[in-house]
Coordinates of C-alpha atoms in Angstrom, one line a residue:
Chain A
M61 CA 1.3 -94.3 45.9
A62 CA -2.3 -94.2 44.3
N63 CA -3.3 -91.3 42.6
K64 CA -6.5 -89.0 43.9
E65 CA -9.7 -89.8 42.1
L66 CA -9.9 -87.6 39.2
Q67 CA -13.5 -85.8 39.0
I68 CA -15.0 -84.9 35.8
I69 CA -17.2 -82.2 35.8
T70 CA -19.3 -80.5 32.7
G71 CA -21.8 -78.2 34.3
K72 CA -20.7 -74.6 35.3
D73 CA -22.8 -74.5 38.5
E74 CA -21.3 -77.5 39.4
M75 CA -17.7 -76.5 38.7
R76 CA -18.2 -72.9 40.3
Q77 CA -19.9 -75.0 43.7
W78 CA -16.9 -77.2 43.8
S79 CA -14.3 -74.4 43.5
R80 CA -16.4 -72.6 46.2
S81 CA -16.5 -75.3 48.7
A82 CA -12.8 -76.0 48.3
R83 CA -12.2 -72.7 48.8
A84 CA -14.5 -72.2 51.7
Q85 CA -11.9 -75.2 53.1
G86 CA -8.8 -73.2 52.6
K87 CA -7.7 -74.8 49.6
T88 CA -6.0 -72.8 46.8
I89 CA -7.3 -73.8 43.1
G90 CA -5.2 -73.7 40.0
L91 CA -6.4 -73.7 36.7
V92 CA -4.9 -75.0 33.4
P93 CA -6.9 -74.1 30.4
T94 CA -6.6 -76.5 27.4
M95 CA -8.4 -77.6 24.2
G96 CA -7.6 -81.2 25.0
Y97 CA -5.4 -83.8 22.9
L98 CA -2.9 -83.6 25.4
H99 CA 0.5 -83.7 25.1
E100 CA 4.0 -82.9 27.4
G101 CA 3.5 -79.4 26.7
H102 CA 0.2 -79.5 28.6
L103 CA 1.6 -81.8 31.2
S104 CA 4.3 -79.4 31.9
L105 CA 1.8 -76.9 32.5
I106 CA 0.1 -78.9 35.2
Q107 CA 3.2 -79.8 36.7
E108 CA 3.7 -75.9 36.9
S109 CA 0.2 -75.4 38.3
K110 CA 0.6 -78.0 40.9
Q111 CA 3.3 -75.9 42.5
H112 CA 1.5 -73.3 43.1
S113 CA -1.7 -74.2 44.3
D114 CA -3.4 -77.2 46.2
L115 CA -5.9 -78.1 43.9
T116 CA -5.9 -78.5 40.1
V117 CA -8.2 -78.0 37.7
V118 CA -7.7 -78.9 33.9
S119 CA -10.4 -77.4 31.4
I120 CA -10.6 -79.3 27.9
Y121 CA -12.8 -77.3 25.8
V122 CA -12.5 -76.5 21.8
N123 CA -13.5 -72.8 21.9
P124 CA -15.7 -72.0 18.9
G125 CA -15.2 -68.3 19.9
Q126 CA -11.3 -68.2 18.9
F127 CA -12.0 -70.0 15.5
S128 CA -13.3 -67.8 12.5
P129 CA -15.5 -69.9 10.2
S130 CA -13.0 -70.7 7.7
E131 CA -10.6 -72.1 10.1
D132 CA -9.9 -75.8 11.6
L133 CA -12.5 -76.0 14.0
S134 CA -14.3 -79.0 13.0
T135 CA -10.9 -80.7 12.4
Y136 CA -9.1 -79.7 15.3
P137 CA -8.0 -83.1 17.0
S138 CA -9.7 -84.6 19.9
D139 CA -9.6 -87.6 22.1
F140 CA -11.3 -87.2 25.6
N141 CA -11.1 -90.7 26.9
G142 CA -7.0 -90.6 26.3
D143 CA -6.8 -87.1 27.8
V144 CA -8.4 -88.6 30.8
N145 CA -5.9 -91.5 30.9
K146 CA -3.0 -89.2 30.9
L147 CA -4.5 -86.9 33.3
K148 CA -4.9 -89.8 35.9
N149 CA -1.6 -91.1 35.2
I150 CA 0.1 -87.5 36.4
A151 CA 2.6 -87.6 39.3
G152 CA 0.4 -86.3 42.4
G153 CA -2.6 -86.3 40.2
V154 CA -5.3 -83.9 39.0
D155 CA -8.1 -83.1 40.8
V156 CA -10.8 -82.2 38.3
V157 CA -11.4 -82.2 34.6
F158 CA -13.6 -79.4 33.4
H159 CA -15.1 -80.7 30.0
P160 CA -18.2 -78.3 29.5
K161 CA -20.6 -79.3 26.3
N162 CA -20.9 -75.7 25.1
L163 CA -20.2 -72.8 27.1
Y164 CA -22.1 -70.1 24.5
D165 CA -25.3 -72.1 25.6
Y166 CA -27.2 -69.8 28.1
G167 CA -30.3 -72.3 27.7
R168 CA -33.2 -69.8 26.8
R169 CA -35.0 -70.6 23.3
D170 CA -35.7 -66.9 22.6
D171 CA -32.0 -66.4 22.7
L172 CA -31.3 -69.2 20.1
T173 CA -34.3 -68.0 17.7
D174 CA -34.4 -64.0 18.2
A175 CA -31.2 -62.9 18.9
G176 CA -29.3 -66.1 17.3
K177 CA -30.9 -65.2 13.9
K178 CA -30.0 -61.8 14.2
M179 CA -26.0 -62.8 14.6
K180 CA -26.1 -65.2 11.5
I181 CA -23.2 -64.6 9.8
D182 CA -25.2 -63.3 6.6
D183 CA -27.2 -60.8 8.9
L184 CA -24.1 -58.9 10.1
E185 CA -22.6 -55.6 8.7
E186 CA -20.2 -56.2 5.8
G187 CA -16.6 -56.5 7.0
K188 CA -17.2 -57.5 10.6
V189 CA -15.0 -60.1 11.7
V190 CA -17.0 -63.1 13.4
S191 CA -16.3 -66.2 15.0
C192 CA -17.9 -69.4 15.0
V193 CA -20.0 -68.5 18.0
E194 CA -21.6 -66.0 15.8
N195 CA -22.0 -68.0 12.9
G196 CA -23.7 -70.7 15.0
G197 CA -26.3 -68.1 16.3
M198 CA -25.9 -68.7 19.7
G199 CA -26.7 -65.0 21.0
H200 CA -23.4 -64.3 22.8
E201 CA -22.3 -61.1 22.0
T202 CA -19.8 -59.8 24.6
W203 CA -16.1 -59.7 24.0
I204 CA -12.9 -58.8 25.6
R205 CA -10.4 -56.6 23.7
V206 CA -7.0 -56.2 24.5
E207 CA -6.7 -53.4 21.8
R208 CA -3.1 -52.9 21.4
L209 CA -1.6 -56.5 22.1
E210 CA -4.5 -58.4 20.2
K211 CA -3.2 -56.7 16.8
G212 CA 0.0 -57.6 15.4
L213 CA 1.4 -61.3 15.3
C214 CA -1.1 -64.1 15.2
G215 CA -3.7 -61.2 15.4
S216 CA -2.9 -59.8 11.8
S217 CA -3.7 -63.3 10.1
R218 CA -6.6 -64.2 12.7
P219 CA -8.5 -61.4 13.7
V220 CA -11.2 -62.8 15.8
F221 CA -8.4 -65.3 17.7
F222 CA -7.5 -63.3 20.7
R223 CA -11.0 -61.4 21.3
G224 CA -12.1 -65.4 21.5
V225 CA -9.4 -66.4 23.6
A226 CA -9.5 -63.5 26.3
T227 CA -13.2 -64.1 26.3
I228 CA -13.1 -67.6 27.0
V229 CA -10.5 -67.5 29.8
T230 CA -12.6 -65.0 31.5
K231 CA -15.6 -67.2 31.3
L232 CA -13.3 -69.9 32.5
F233 CA -12.1 -67.6 35.3
N234 CA -15.7 -66.8 36.2
I235 CA -16.7 -70.3 36.4
V236 CA -13.7 -72.0 38.3
E237 CA -12.8 -69.2 40.4
P238 CA -9.0 -70.2 40.6
D239 CA -6.1 -68.5 42.5
V240 CA -3.4 -69.2 40.0
A241 CA -3.7 -70.0 36.2
V242 CA -0.8 -71.2 33.7
F243 CA -0.4 -70.6 30.5
G244 CA 2.1 -71.6 28.0
K245 CA 5.0 -69.4 26.5
K246 CA 4.8 -71.4 23.3
D247 CA 1.3 -69.0 22.6
Y248 CA 3.5 -66.1 23.8
Q249 CA 1.2 -63.1 22.3
Q250 CA -1.8 -64.8 24.3
W251 CA 0.2 -65.0 27.4
R252 CA 1.1 -61.6 27.3
I253 CA -2.6 -61.0 26.2
I254 CA -4.3 -62.5 29.4
Q255 CA -1.5 -60.8 31.7
R256 CA -2.4 -57.8 30.6
M257 CA -6.1 -58.4 30.6
V258 CA -5.6 -59.8 34.2
R259 CA -4.1 -56.4 35.1
D260 CA -6.8 -54.2 33.3
L261 CA -9.5 -56.0 34.6
D262 CA -8.4 -56.7 38.3
F263 CA -8.8 -60.4 38.5
G264 CA -7.7 -61.9 41.7
I265 CA -5.9 -64.5 40.0
K266 CA -2.1 -65.2 39.3
I267 CA -0.9 -65.8 35.9
I268 CA 1.9 -68.4 35.3
G269 CA 4.0 -68.5 32.1
A270 CA 5.6 -72.3 31.7
E271 CA 8.4 -72.6 29.2
L272 CA 7.6 -73.8 26.2
V273 CA 8.2 -77.7 25.5
R274 CA 9.9 -79.1 22.6
D275 CA 10.3 -82.8 21.2
T276 CA 13.8 -84.2 21.2
D277 CA 14.4 -83.1 17.5
G278 CA 13.5 -79.5 18.5
L279 CA 10.2 -79.2 17.1
A280 CA 7.6 -76.9 19.6
K281 CA 4.9 -79.6 20.9
S282 CA 1.8 -78.8 19.6
S283 CA -1.7 -80.6 19.4
R284 CA -1.5 -79.8 15.3
N285 CA 1.8 -81.4 15.0
V286 CA -0.2 -84.8 14.6
R287 CA -1.7 -83.5 11.4
L288 CA 1.9 -83.3 9.9
S289 CA 3.1 -86.3 7.6
P290 CA 6.6 -87.5 8.2
Q291 CA 8.1 -85.1 5.6
E292 CA 6.1 -82.1 6.5
R293 CA 7.5 -82.7 9.8
E294 CA 11.0 -83.1 8.9
K295 CA 10.7 -79.9 7.0
A296 CA 9.0 -78.1 9.9
L297 CA 12.4 -78.5 12.0
S298 CA 13.4 -75.5 9.9
I299 CA 11.3 -73.3 12.1
S300 CA 12.9 -74.5 15.6
E301 CA 16.8 -74.6 13.8
S302 CA 16.7 -71.4 12.3
L303 CA 15.1 -69.7 15.3
F304 CA 18.2 -71.4 17.5
K305 CA 20.4 -70.4 14.5
A306 CA 19.3 -66.6 15.2
K307 CA 19.4 -66.6 18.9
T308 CA 23.0 -67.7 18.8
A309 CA 23.8 -65.0 16.2
A310 CA 22.1 -62.2 18.1
E311 CA 23.7 -63.5 21.7
K312 CA 27.4 -63.0 19.5
G313 CA 26.3 -59.5 18.8
R314 CA 24.2 -59.5 15.5
L315 CA 21.4 -57.5 16.7
V316 CA 19.9 -55.9 13.4
C317 CA 16.3 -57.5 13.4
R318 CA 15.7 -57.5 9.4
D319 CA 19.2 -59.7 9.0
L320 CA 18.0 -62.1 11.7
K321 CA 14.6 -62.0 10.4
D322 CA 15.8 -62.8 6.6
S323 CA 17.7 -65.6 7.6
V324 CA 14.6 -67.3 9.2
I325 CA 12.3 -66.5 6.6
R326 CA 14.8 -67.8 4.1
T327 CA 15.6 -71.5 5.9
I328 CA 11.6 -72.0 6.3
H329 CA 11.2 -70.8 2.9
E330 CA 13.6 -73.4 1.3
A331 CA 12.5 -76.1 3.5
G332 CA 9.0 -75.5 1.6
G333 CA 7.0 -73.8 4.3
K334 CA 5.0 -70.9 3.9
V335 CA 5.8 -67.9 6.7
D336 CA 2.6 -66.2 8.2
Y337 CA 5.1 -63.7 10.1
A338 CA 8.6 -64.0 11.6
E339 CA 9.0 -60.6 13.7
I340 CA 11.5 -59.8 16.5
V341 CA 9.3 -57.9 19.4
D342 CA 9.6 -56.3 22.7
Q343 CA 8.8 -59.2 25.0
E344 CA 6.4 -57.1 27.1
S345 CA 4.7 -54.4 24.6
L346 CA 4.9 -57.0 21.6
E347 CA 6.1 -54.1 19.5
A348 CA 8.2 -55.0 16.6
L349 CA 12.0 -54.1 17.0
E350 CA 14.6 -52.9 14.4
E351 CA 17.4 -53.6 17.0
I352 CA 17.5 -55.8 19.7
K353 CA 18.3 -53.4 22.5
S354 CA 15.9 -54.8 25.3
P355 CA 14.6 -58.1 26.0
A356 CA 13.1 -59.6 23.0
V357 CA 11.3 -62.8 21.5
F358 CA 11.6 -63.8 17.8
C359 CA 8.0 -65.4 16.9
V360 CA 7.5 -67.3 14.0
A361 CA 4.0 -68.7 12.5
A362 CA 4.5 -71.0 9.3
W363 CA 2.4 -73.2 7.5
F364 CA 3.7 -76.7 6.4
G365 CA 0.8 -78.5 4.2
N366 CA -2.5 -77.3 5.8
V367 CA -0.8 -77.2 9.1
R368 CA 0.1 -73.8 11.1
L369 CA 2.7 -74.0 13.4
V370 CA 3.9 -71.1 15.9
D371 CA 7.4 -71.2 17.5
N372 CA 9.2 -68.4 19.3
M373 CA 12.5 -68.1 21.1
E374 CA 13.5 -65.2 24.1
I375 CA 16.5 -63.3 23.3
D376 CA 17.8 -61.5 26.4
V377 CA 21.1 -59.8 25.1
Chain B
M279 CA -30.7 -48.9 67.6
A280 CA -27.2 -47.5 66.5
N281 CA -26.1 -48.6 62.9
K282 CA -23.4 -50.9 62.3
E283 CA -20.1 -48.8 61.9
L284 CA -19.1 -47.9 58.3
Q285 CA -15.9 -49.0 56.8
I286 CA -13.9 -46.9 54.3
I287 CA -11.7 -48.6 51.9
T288 CA -9.6 -47.3 49.2
G289 CA -7.2 -50.0 48.2
K290 CA -8.1 -53.0 45.7
D291 CA -6.1 -55.2 48.0
E292 CA -7.6 -54.5 51.0
M293 CA -11.1 -54.4 49.6
R294 CA -11.1 -58.2 48.3
Q295 CA -9.5 -59.3 51.6
W296 CA -12.4 -58.0 53.0
S297 CA -14.8 -59.6 50.8
R298 CA -12.9 -63.3 50.9
S299 CA -12.9 -63.2 54.4
A300 CA -16.7 -62.3 55.0
R301 CA -17.6 -65.1 52.3
A302 CA -15.1 -67.4 54.3
Q303 CA -17.6 -66.6 57.5
G304 CA -20.2 -67.7 55.0
K305 CA -21.6 -64.2 54.5
T306 CA -23.2 -63.1 51.5
I307 CA -22.0 -59.7 50.0
G308 CA -24.3 -57.1 47.9
L309 CA -22.5 -54.4 45.7
V310 CA -24.0 -51.1 44.5
P311 CA -21.7 -49.4 42.2
T312 CA -22.1 -45.7 42.4
M313 CA -20.2 -42.5 41.0
G314 CA -21.4 -40.5 44.1
Y315 CA -23.4 -37.5 45.0
L316 CA -25.7 -40.0 46.2
H317 CA -29.4 -39.2 46.2
E318 CA -32.7 -40.7 47.0
G319 CA -32.4 -43.0 44.1
H320 CA -28.8 -44.6 45.2
L321 CA -30.7 -44.9 48.4
S322 CA -32.9 -47.3 47.1
L323 CA -30.7 -49.2 45.4
I324 CA -29.0 -49.9 48.5
Q325 CA -32.2 -51.1 50.3
E326 CA -32.9 -53.3 47.5
S327 CA -29.2 -54.7 48.1
K328 CA -29.8 -55.2 51.5
Q329 CA -32.8 -57.6 50.8
H330 CA -30.6 -59.9 49.1
S331 CA -27.3 -60.3 50.9
D332 CA -25.8 -60.0 54.4
L333 CA -23.4 -57.2 53.9
T334 CA -23.5 -54.1 51.7
V335 CA -20.9 -52.6 49.8
V336 CA -21.2 -49.3 48.2
S337 CA -18.5 -48.1 45.4
I338 CA -17.7 -44.5 44.8
Y339 CA -15.8 -43.9 42.0
V340 CA -16.3 -41.6 39.2
N341 CA -15.1 -43.8 36.2
P342 CA -12.8 -41.6 33.7
G343 CA -13.3 -44.9 31.2
Q344 CA -16.8 -44.0 30.3
F345 CA -16.5 -40.5 29.7
S346 CA -14.8 -38.9 26.5
P347 CA -12.3 -36.2 26.5
S348 CA -15.2 -33.9 25.1
E349 CA -17.8 -34.9 28.3
D350 CA -18.6 -33.3 31.8
L351 CA -15.7 -35.7 33.7
S352 CA -14.3 -32.6 35.3
T353 CA -17.7 -31.0 36.3
Y354 CA -19.2 -34.5 37.5
P355 CA -20.8 -33.7 40.8
S356 CA -19.0 -35.2 44.0
D357 CA -19.2 -34.8 47.9
F358 CA -17.9 -37.5 49.5
N359 CA -18.0 -36.5 52.8
G360 CA -21.8 -35.8 52.2
D361 CA -22.2 -39.2 50.8
V362 CA -20.6 -40.9 53.7
N363 CA -23.1 -38.9 55.8
K364 CA -25.8 -40.3 53.9
L365 CA -24.9 -44.0 54.3
K366 CA -24.4 -43.8 57.9
N367 CA -27.8 -42.9 58.4
I368 CA -29.2 -45.5 55.9
A369 CA -31.8 -47.7 58.1
G370 CA -29.9 -50.9 58.7
G371 CA -26.4 -49.3 57.9
V372 CA -24.0 -50.3 55.0
D373 CA -20.9 -52.2 55.6
V374 CA -18.2 -50.7 53.2
V375 CA -17.8 -47.8 51.3
F376 CA -15.3 -48.7 48.6
H377 CA -13.8 -45.3 47.4
P378 CA -10.6 -45.9 45.1
K379 CA -8.5 -43.3 44.0
N380 CA -7.7 -44.2 40.5
L381 CA -8.8 -48.0 39.4
Y382 CA -6.5 -47.6 36.0
D383 CA -3.2 -47.0 38.0
Y384 CA -1.5 -50.4 37.7
G385 CA 1.5 -48.8 39.8
R386 CA 4.4 -49.4 36.7
R387 CA 6.6 -46.5 35.9
D388 CA 7.0 -48.3 32.6
D389 CA 3.5 -48.4 31.6
L390 CA 2.8 -44.7 32.7
T391 CA 5.9 -43.6 30.6
D392 CA 6.0 -46.0 27.4
A393 CA 2.5 -47.2 26.8
G394 CA 1.0 -44.3 28.3
K395 CA 2.6 -42.1 26.1
K396 CA 1.8 -44.5 23.2
M397 CA -2.2 -44.1 24.0
K398 CA -2.1 -40.2 24.2
I399 CA -5.1 -39.2 21.9
D400 CA -3.1 -37.6 19.5
D401 CA -1.2 -40.6 18.4
L402 CA -4.5 -43.0 18.0
E403 CA -5.6 -43.8 14.7
E404 CA -7.9 -41.0 13.1
G405 CA -11.7 -41.5 14.0
K406 CA -10.8 -44.4 16.9
V407 CA -12.9 -43.6 19.8
V408 CA -10.8 -42.8 23.0
S409 CA -12.3 -42.4 26.8
C410 CA -10.5 -39.9 29.3
V411 CA -8.3 -43.2 30.3
E412 CA -6.7 -43.2 26.9
N413 CA -6.6 -39.4 27.2
G414 CA -4.9 -39.6 30.5
G415 CA -2.0 -42.3 29.1
M416 CA -2.6 -44.5 31.9
G417 CA -1.6 -47.7 29.8
H418 CA -5.0 -49.3 30.1
E419 CA -6.0 -51.5 27.0
T420 CA -8.6 -54.1 27.9
W421 CA -12.3 -53.1 27.2
I422 CA -15.4 -55.2 27.4
R423 CA -17.8 -54.7 24.4
V424 CA -21.4 -56.0 24.5
E425 CA -22.0 -55.7 20.8
R426 CA -25.4 -55.2 20.0
L427 CA -26.9 -53.7 22.9
E428 CA -24.1 -51.3 23.3
K429 CA -25.2 -49.7 19.9
G430 CA -28.4 -47.9 20.1
L431 CA -29.9 -45.2 22.4
C432 CA -27.0 -43.7 24.7
G433 CA -24.6 -45.3 22.6
S434 CA -24.9 -43.3 19.6
S435 CA -24.2 -40.2 20.8
R436 CA -21.6 -41.8 23.8
P437 CA -19.8 -44.2 21.9
V438 CA -17.2 -45.1 24.6
F439 CA -20.0 -44.7 27.2
F440 CA -20.9 -48.5 27.6
R441 CA -17.4 -50.1 26.8
G442 CA -16.4 -47.8 30.0
V443 CA -19.7 -49.2 32.2
A444 CA -19.1 -53.1 31.4
T445 CA -15.2 -52.3 31.9
I446 CA -15.6 -51.0 35.4
V447 CA -18.0 -52.7 36.4
T448 CA -16.0 -56.1 35.5
K449 CA -13.5 -54.6 37.6
L450 CA -15.4 -53.9 40.4
F451 CA -16.8 -57.4 40.3
N452 CA -13.3 -58.4 40.3
I453 CA -12.0 -56.5 43.2
V454 CA -15.2 -56.8 45.4
E455 CA -16.2 -60.4 44.3
P456 CA -20.0 -59.8 45.4
D457 CA -22.5 -62.2 45.2
V458 CA -25.1 -59.8 44.3
A459 CA -25.2 -56.6 42.5
V460 CA -27.9 -53.7 42.2
F461 CA -28.2 -51.6 39.2
G462 CA -30.9 -49.2 38.6
K463 CA -33.5 -49.3 35.7
K464 CA -33.5 -45.3 35.3
D465 CA -30.2 -45.9 33.1
Y466 CA -32.0 -48.9 31.8
Q467 CA -29.7 -49.7 28.4
Q468 CA -26.8 -49.7 31.1
W469 CA -29.0 -52.2 33.4
R470 CA -29.9 -54.7 30.2
I471 CA -25.9 -54.3 29.2
I472 CA -24.9 -55.6 32.7
Q473 CA -27.5 -58.1 32.4
R474 CA -26.0 -59.8 29.3
M475 CA -22.6 -59.1 30.2
V476 CA -23.0 -61.4 33.3
R477 CA -24.6 -63.8 31.4
D478 CA -21.9 -64.1 28.2
L479 CA -18.9 -63.7 30.6
D480 CA -20.4 -66.2 33.1
F481 CA -19.9 -64.0 36.4
G482 CA -21.4 -65.7 39.7
I483 CA -23.1 -62.7 40.6
K484 CA -26.9 -62.1 40.5
I485 CA -28.0 -59.0 38.6
I486 CA -30.9 -56.8 40.2
G487 CA -32.8 -54.2 38.2
A488 CA -34.1 -51.7 40.8
E489 CA -37.0 -49.4 40.0
L490 CA -36.5 -45.8 39.0
V491 CA -37.3 -43.1 41.7
R492 CA -38.8 -40.0 40.7
D493 CA -39.1 -36.5 42.6
T494 CA -42.4 -35.9 43.4
D495 CA -42.8 -33.4 40.5
G496 CA -42.0 -36.4 38.2
L497 CA -38.3 -35.6 37.5
A498 CA -35.9 -38.9 37.2
K499 CA -33.8 -38.7 40.4
S500 CA -30.3 -38.1 39.0
S501 CA -27.3 -36.8 40.4
R502 CA -26.8 -34.2 37.2
N503 CA -30.1 -32.4 38.5
V504 CA -28.3 -30.0 40.7
R505 CA -27.0 -28.4 37.7
L506 CA -30.2 -27.4 36.4
S507 CA -31.3 -23.7 37.1
P508 CA -34.9 -23.5 38.7
Q509 CA -36.3 -22.5 35.1
E510 CA -34.5 -25.5 33.6
R511 CA -35.8 -27.9 36.0
E512 CA -39.3 -26.7 35.4
K513 CA -38.9 -27.1 31.5
A514 CA -37.5 -30.5 32.1
L515 CA -40.5 -31.7 33.2
S516 CA -41.9 -32.2 29.8
I517 CA -39.8 -35.3 29.9
S518 CA -41.7 -37.3 32.5
E519 CA -44.8 -35.7 31.6
S520 CA -44.9 -36.7 28.1
L521 CA -43.7 -40.0 29.1
F522 CA -46.6 -40.6 31.4
K523 CA -48.8 -39.4 28.5
A524 CA -47.9 -41.8 26.0
K525 CA -47.8 -44.6 28.3
T526 CA -51.4 -44.1 29.2
A527 CA -52.4 -43.7 25.2
A528 CA -50.5 -46.8 24.7
E529 CA -52.4 -48.7 27.2
K530 CA -55.7 -47.3 25.6
G531 CA -54.8 -48.8 22.5
R532 CA -52.6 -46.3 20.6
L533 CA -49.8 -48.9 19.8
V534 CA -48.0 -47.0 17.0
C535 CA -44.8 -45.8 17.8
R536 CA -44.0 -43.3 15.5
D537 CA -47.3 -41.5 16.8
L538 CA -46.0 -42.0 20.5
K539 CA -42.5 -40.6 19.8
D540 CA -43.8 -37.7 17.9
S541 CA -45.9 -36.6 20.5
V542 CA -42.9 -36.8 23.1
I543 CA -40.4 -35.3 20.9
R544 CA -42.6 -32.4 20.2
T545 CA -43.7 -31.5 23.9
I546 CA -39.8 -31.8 25.0
H547 CA -38.9 -29.2 21.9
E548 CA -41.6 -26.9 22.9
A549 CA -40.6 -26.9 26.5
G550 CA -37.2 -25.7 25.5
G551 CA -35.6 -28.8 25.3
K552 CA -33.1 -31.0 22.9
V553 CA -34.0 -34.3 22.6
D554 CA -30.8 -36.4 21.7
Y555 CA -33.4 -39.6 21.6
A556 CA -36.6 -40.9 21.9
E557 CA -37.2 -44.4 21.1
I558 CA -39.8 -47.3 22.0
V559 CA -37.4 -50.5 22.2
D560 CA -38.2 -54.3 23.0
Q561 CA -37.3 -54.8 26.7
E562 CA -34.7 -57.2 26.2
S563 CA -33.2 -56.7 22.9
L564 CA -33.5 -52.9 23.1
E565 CA -34.2 -53.1 19.5
A566 CA -36.8 -50.4 18.0
L567 CA -40.2 -51.0 17.7
E568 CA -42.5 -49.9 15.1
E569 CA -45.6 -51.0 16.9
I570 CA -45.9 -52.0 20.3
K571 CA -46.8 -56.0 20.4
S572 CA -44.2 -57.2 23.2
P573 CA -43.3 -55.7 26.5
A574 CA -41.5 -52.3 25.5
V575 CA -40.0 -49.3 27.1
F576 CA -39.7 -45.8 26.1
C577 CA -36.5 -44.1 26.1
V578 CA -35.8 -40.6 26.3
A579 CA -32.7 -38.4 26.5
A580 CA -32.7 -34.7 26.3
W581 CA -30.6 -31.5 26.6
F582 CA -32.0 -28.8 29.1
G583 CA -28.9 -25.8 29.1
N584 CA -25.7 -27.9 29.7
V585 CA -27.3 -31.0 31.4
R586 CA -28.3 -34.1 29.5
L587 CA -31.0 -36.1 31.6
V588 CA -32.1 -39.6 30.5
D589 CA -35.7 -41.0 31.5
N590 CA -37.5 -44.0 30.5
M591 CA -40.8 -45.8 30.9
E592 CA -41.8 -49.7 30.6
I593 CA -45.1 -50.0 28.7
D594 CA -46.6 -53.5 29.1
V595 CA -49.6 -53.8 26.8

């Protein structure tokens, strides 16, 4: 059976109009926000979304608001044509790819000059964290903070990251106006932050967390994996392998987090990785645990070469 | 002609359902957010809204998120029955009063205990600004910051104020899902912040700024005016009178802000008021001006007795 036709929309107004007209016809809309370079992990999010709504929108946008000027925005992998081909081949099809050029360009020259100038990184108060948006001088100044959840784990080493994620997701919600949105539990903290934001800001949108997808060797699927050399990839398996061991150990009654964490950190370190963090936290509050007494999740971020990988495993004992 | 029937809605879900069903019938919705104790200023916002939409929702909710624990949340005037009567008598009528009990209660016991406990004011990092929401321990932790515009004027003396305003307005937007929302230019900085937030977060909502309304003696209308004694009220006229004089002087060519400000500050001071700020700022960026060269607005906040009053005047030279 031929798939339905895939529509590519680049304009905000056109996107909102499409959604409103679909809703006026009684259709429900699912949104899967991505930064492109789609892999099977993304495709599983899309399949999840299709189960909860009549129509499916996949957004592809590399968000400068979640990268600091020192991070890998400029080298973030992209392949729009390849992505579109993958989406065309999804069973049952996808309705819209929303692929905006710049979601922070508000089309007013004075903002790009006056306000933009003022927001240049050099002019900002010393010590203030900025993203590539302020650095680009686009005059955007509204940010959403999920004050507690944004702090630990990835938030410690990437201070503008979750501010940028929460903000771009809100923008996408306001443009696409979906009924349902799907986020991968691979980015566990991100998923919890979006859930909390949707609750706290009363968005009329259901958030679905889709399970993490692994390659057959166990490595969590990520767009950044392509930047690993074959050797680095081999070594990076130490992350998932040590996490699986820790989960098994916990299920057998080893519940002291210090021991479980030491073992994971040592394994990754011996494989040549640099651990950013390895934390066992409460599944909801993301607060660090000393002993696993309630549903927990073991979250790891580690560098192999120039690539920062994240992985996690839920532990329900 | 009898007015249409006024519906009182207290639940978030019921409110959203009403809006979605109205929109499905092709109707447009205007929202006028208020904290109640309605006066002619509010009624003029409602009239403005009625000109831009088929249906009108007035929200009445005193938002703890924009008050610091030391401010006047507990004594903020309220008269819900009086408000409803006023709304029933508006020419052409109002469709819905949205009057929620607590927009920060998410109905989960664990948030009210665990997270709530953690957010109690004593436990927070020292020096961190908190509103009555954190103080009440309700587990809400998502806040919208409009980073530049929230800083000066009222933001200097009320550090949680605009964070709270931007957040509650977003919540109301997400619950009511209006096409149009009206804000009074009496709260000039608030109006500009909401405009900027709507642009930066891509809300599909048109923001209308309604002109400030004055009593016949010139005092800007405010719910807080009822708390002025007759003597204080008489003295408080020094605000509008000195602002009118400054505007006239500027229009006659006196464009140096220092002189204009000195004169307003002196007049209010001599009348027995305590000036919080008196600033002449750019109408868009709200940055302080030394000389009036572009469209400006003269903003004043001053205390008379226990009452803090704000007023402003646009100066287009």
